[in-house]
C-alpha positions as semicolon CSV with decimal commas, in nm:
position;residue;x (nm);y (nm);z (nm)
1;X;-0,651;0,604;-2,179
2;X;-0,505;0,713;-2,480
3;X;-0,241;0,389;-2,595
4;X;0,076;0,454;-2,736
5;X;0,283;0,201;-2,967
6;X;0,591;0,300;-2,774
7;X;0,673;0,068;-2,493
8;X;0,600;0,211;-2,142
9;X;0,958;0,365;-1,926
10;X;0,890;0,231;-1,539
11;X;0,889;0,607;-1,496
12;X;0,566;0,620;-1,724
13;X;0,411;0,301;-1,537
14;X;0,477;0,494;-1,192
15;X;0,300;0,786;-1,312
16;X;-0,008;0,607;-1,444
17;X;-0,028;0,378;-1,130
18;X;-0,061;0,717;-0,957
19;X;-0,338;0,817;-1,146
20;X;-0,529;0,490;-1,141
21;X;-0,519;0,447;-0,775
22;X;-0,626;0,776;-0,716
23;X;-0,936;0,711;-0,926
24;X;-1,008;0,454;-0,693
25;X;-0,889;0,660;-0,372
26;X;-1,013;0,975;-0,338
27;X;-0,777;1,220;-0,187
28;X;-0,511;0,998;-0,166
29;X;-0,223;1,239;-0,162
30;X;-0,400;1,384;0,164
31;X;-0,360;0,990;0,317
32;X;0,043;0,988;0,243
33;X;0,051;1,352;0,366
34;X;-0,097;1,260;0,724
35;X;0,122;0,916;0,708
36;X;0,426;1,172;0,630
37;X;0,285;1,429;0,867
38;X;0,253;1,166;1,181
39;X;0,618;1,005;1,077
40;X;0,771;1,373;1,119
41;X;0,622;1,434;1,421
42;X;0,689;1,122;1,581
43;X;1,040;1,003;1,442
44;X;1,367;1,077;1,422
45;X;1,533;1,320;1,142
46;X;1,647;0,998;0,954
47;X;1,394;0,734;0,976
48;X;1,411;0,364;0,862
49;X;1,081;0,302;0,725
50;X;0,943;-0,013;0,621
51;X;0,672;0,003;0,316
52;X;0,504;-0,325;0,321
53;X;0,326;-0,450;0,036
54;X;0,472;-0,172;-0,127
55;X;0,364;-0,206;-0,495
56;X;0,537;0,022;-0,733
57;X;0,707;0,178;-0,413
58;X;0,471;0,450;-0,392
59;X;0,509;0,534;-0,026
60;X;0,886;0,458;-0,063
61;X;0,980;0,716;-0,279
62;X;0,743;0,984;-0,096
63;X;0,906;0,915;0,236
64;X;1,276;0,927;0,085
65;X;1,188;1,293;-0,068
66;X;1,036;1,446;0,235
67;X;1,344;1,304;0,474
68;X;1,662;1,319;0,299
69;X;1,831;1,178;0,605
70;X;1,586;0,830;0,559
71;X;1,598;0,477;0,464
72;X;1,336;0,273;0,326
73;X;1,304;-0,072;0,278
74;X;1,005;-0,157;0,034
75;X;0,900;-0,517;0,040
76;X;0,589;-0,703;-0,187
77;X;0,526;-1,043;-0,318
78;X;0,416;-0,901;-0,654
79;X;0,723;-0,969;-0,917
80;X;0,620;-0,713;-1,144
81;X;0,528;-0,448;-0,868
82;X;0,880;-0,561;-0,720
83;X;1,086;-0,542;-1,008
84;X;0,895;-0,153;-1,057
85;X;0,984;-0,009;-0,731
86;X;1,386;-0,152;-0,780
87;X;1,372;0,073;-1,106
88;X;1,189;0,369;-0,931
89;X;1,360;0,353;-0,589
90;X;1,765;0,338;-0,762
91;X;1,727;0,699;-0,779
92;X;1,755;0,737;-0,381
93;X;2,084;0,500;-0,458
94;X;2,148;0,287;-0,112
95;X;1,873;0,477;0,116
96;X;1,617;0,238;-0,085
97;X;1,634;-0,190;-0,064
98;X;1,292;-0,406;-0,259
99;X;1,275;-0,715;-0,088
100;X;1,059;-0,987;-0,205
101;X;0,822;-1,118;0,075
102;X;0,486;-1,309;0,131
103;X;0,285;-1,135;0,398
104;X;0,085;-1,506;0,358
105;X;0,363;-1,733;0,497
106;X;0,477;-1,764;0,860
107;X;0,820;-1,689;0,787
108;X;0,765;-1,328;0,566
109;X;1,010;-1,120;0,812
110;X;1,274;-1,331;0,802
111;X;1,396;-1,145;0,494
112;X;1,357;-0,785;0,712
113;X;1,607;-0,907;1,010
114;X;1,906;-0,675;0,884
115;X;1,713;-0,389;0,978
116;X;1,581;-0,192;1,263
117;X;1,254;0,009;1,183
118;X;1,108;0,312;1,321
119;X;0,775;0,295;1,122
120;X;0,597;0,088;0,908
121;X;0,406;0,222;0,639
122;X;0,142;0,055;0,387
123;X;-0,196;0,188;0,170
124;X;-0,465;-0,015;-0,050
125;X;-0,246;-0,323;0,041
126;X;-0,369;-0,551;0,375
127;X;-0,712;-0,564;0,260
128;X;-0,607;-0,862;0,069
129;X;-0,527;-1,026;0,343
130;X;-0,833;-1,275;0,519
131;X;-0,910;-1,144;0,882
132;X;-0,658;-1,460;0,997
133;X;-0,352;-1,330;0,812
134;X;-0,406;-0,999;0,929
135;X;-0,376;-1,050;1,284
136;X;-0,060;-1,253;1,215
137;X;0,069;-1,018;1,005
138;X;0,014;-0,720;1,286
139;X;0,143;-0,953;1,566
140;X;0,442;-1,019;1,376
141;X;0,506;-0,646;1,334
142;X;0,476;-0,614;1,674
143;X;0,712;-0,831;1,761
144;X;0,942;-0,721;1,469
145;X;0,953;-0,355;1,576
146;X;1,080;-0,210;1,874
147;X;0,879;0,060;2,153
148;X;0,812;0,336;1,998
149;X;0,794;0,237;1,685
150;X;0,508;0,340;1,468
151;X;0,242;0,157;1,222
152;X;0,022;0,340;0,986
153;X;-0,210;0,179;0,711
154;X;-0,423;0,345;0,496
155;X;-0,703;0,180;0,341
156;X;-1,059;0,197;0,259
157;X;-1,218;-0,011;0,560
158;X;-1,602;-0,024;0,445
159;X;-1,888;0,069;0,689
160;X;-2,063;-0,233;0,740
161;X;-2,457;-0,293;0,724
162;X;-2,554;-0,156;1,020
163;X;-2,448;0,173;0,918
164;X;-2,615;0,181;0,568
165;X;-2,624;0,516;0,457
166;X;-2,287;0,565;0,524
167;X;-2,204;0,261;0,348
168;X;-2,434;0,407;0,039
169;X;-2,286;0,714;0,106
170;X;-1,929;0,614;0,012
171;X;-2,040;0,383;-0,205
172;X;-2,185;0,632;-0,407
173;X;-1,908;0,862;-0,370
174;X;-1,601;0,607;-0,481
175;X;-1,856;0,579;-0,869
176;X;-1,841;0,945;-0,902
177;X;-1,481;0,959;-0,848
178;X;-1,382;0,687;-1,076
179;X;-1,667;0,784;-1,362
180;X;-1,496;1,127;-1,361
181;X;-1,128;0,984;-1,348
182;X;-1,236;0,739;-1,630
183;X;-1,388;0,948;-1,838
184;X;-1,103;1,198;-1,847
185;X;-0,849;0,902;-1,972
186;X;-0,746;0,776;-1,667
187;X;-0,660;0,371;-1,714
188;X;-0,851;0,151;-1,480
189;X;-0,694;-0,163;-1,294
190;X;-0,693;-0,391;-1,590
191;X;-0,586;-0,123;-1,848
192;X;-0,272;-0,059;-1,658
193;X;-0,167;-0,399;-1,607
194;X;-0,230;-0,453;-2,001
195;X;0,011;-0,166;-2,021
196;X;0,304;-0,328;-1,780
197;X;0,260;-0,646;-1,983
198;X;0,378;-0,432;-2,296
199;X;0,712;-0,347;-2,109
200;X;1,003;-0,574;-2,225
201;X;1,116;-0,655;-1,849
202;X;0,797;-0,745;-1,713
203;X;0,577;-0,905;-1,924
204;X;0,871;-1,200;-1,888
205;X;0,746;-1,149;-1,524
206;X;0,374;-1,223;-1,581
207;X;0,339;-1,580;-1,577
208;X;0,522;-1,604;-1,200
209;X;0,261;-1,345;-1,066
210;X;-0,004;-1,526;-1,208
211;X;0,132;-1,843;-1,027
212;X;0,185;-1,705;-0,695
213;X;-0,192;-1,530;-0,665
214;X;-0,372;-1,858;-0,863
215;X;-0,462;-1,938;-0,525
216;X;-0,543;-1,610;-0,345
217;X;-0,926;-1,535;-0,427
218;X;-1,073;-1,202;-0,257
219;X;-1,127;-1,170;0,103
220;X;-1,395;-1,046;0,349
221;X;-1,310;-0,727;0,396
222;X;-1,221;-0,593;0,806
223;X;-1,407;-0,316;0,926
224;X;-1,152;-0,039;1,159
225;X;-1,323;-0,212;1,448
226;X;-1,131;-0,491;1,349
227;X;-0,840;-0,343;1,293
228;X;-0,848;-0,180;1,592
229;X;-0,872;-0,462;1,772
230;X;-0,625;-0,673;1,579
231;X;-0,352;-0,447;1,670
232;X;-0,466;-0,417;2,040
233;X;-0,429;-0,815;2,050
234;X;-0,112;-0,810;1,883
235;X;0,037;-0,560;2,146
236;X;0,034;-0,271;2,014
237;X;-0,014;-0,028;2,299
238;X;-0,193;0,291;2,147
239;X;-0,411;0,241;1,846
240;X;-0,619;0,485;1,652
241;X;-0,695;0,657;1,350
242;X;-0,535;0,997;1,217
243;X;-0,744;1,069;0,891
244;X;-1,067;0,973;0,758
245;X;-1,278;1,077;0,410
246;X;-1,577;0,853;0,452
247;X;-1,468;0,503;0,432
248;X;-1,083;0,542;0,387
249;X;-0,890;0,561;0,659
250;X;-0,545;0,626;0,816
251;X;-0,508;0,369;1,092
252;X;-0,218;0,421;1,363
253;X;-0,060;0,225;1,612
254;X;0,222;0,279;1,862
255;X;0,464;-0,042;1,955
């Protein structure tokens, strides 16, 4: 990554969060095209989508181009991230709210009860969540959106040992990827985040984020059989998945 004295525009910090998660997710634009895809297909003309754990408000600002008729509320517990996607997401002007949530608490919809959603959107997000949090976060969606409603989450869901070739397989295939992204000048996790901290509005921000994850070490990761059978338990009543590249995955579910 090639650094510049010049203090990064959100617009910049967008970008390069682009390119550094698709260094680490292969043919991600072909994930948010299926998500988009299935949402068209399934929804009305003017959607109200909710993009949970929304980051820089990737998904957001994807679904707000492809539907001009939609809404989107974007919600993450990451101040920085936040504070991003309310700078990115103005340009839709009053189709877009950020809303500050923890998908950890018990109480994290409370801030989503102004709205009625026909999807729910997320990718590379829940898999910080442990196994526990994840079932209460899908049987809380389930109860938070109505029948019909749709859930899709992308997000690499690893094979686990009894399949180990496919496990090496992917493996394999997620160094190649990010050796070639890398190479080329693409900025990995930590070189981007060394670039928000040189923005005048976030690095302000850093010490809160740094509070609120102190306590939030890595988690076993859910295989799709989990997932699966999360949202089955949760009440979902059609579960599936509607894209898959080795490991990653497009999980859906039907309220």
């Amino acid at each position: 990554m090639t650094v510049s004295l010049t203090p990064p525009t959100f617009e910049d910090l967008l970008s390069q969060w682009e390119l550094q998660q698709a260094a680490y997710v292969a043919h991600r634009e072909s994930r948010f095209q299926v998500m988009l895809d299935v949402l068209d297909l399934l929804c009305q003309a003017g959607p109200t989508v909710l993009d949970l754990a929304c980051g820089p408000g990737s998904i957001a600002d994807r679904v707000l181009h492809r539907f001009p008729g939609a809404r989107a509320v974007a919600t993450d517990y990451d101040p920085v991230l936040a504070r991003i996607a309310r700078s990115v997401l103005a340009r839709h002007d009053d189709r877009a709210t950020v809303v500050e949530a923890d998908l950890a608490s018990a109480d994290w919809s409370s801030a989503l009860s102004a709205w009625t959603f026909d999807a729910v959107l997320s990718s590379t997000a829940l898999h910080w969540l442990s196994p526990g949090q994840l079932l209460a976060v899908y049987t809380e969606l389930a109860r938070l959106l109505p029948p019909g409603a749709v859930l899709l989450n992308a997000d690499h869901l690893r094979f686990d040992a009894d399949r180990p070739v496919l496990r090496r397989l992917s493996a394999e295939h997620d160094t190649a990827v990010q050796r070639e992204a890398f190479g080329g000048g693409t900025a990995t996790w930590e070189q981007w985040w060394e670039l928000a901290a040189r923005h005048p509005e976030l690095s302000p921000l850093l010490p809160e984020r740094e509070r609120r994850f102190a306590d939030r070490p890595p988690q076993p990761l859910a295989p799709l059989e989990f997932h699966l059978a999360a949202l089955r338990t949760a009440g979902f009543t059609e579960v599936g998945t509607v894209w898959q590249y080795l490991d990653d995955y497009v999980v859906f579910a039907r309220r």
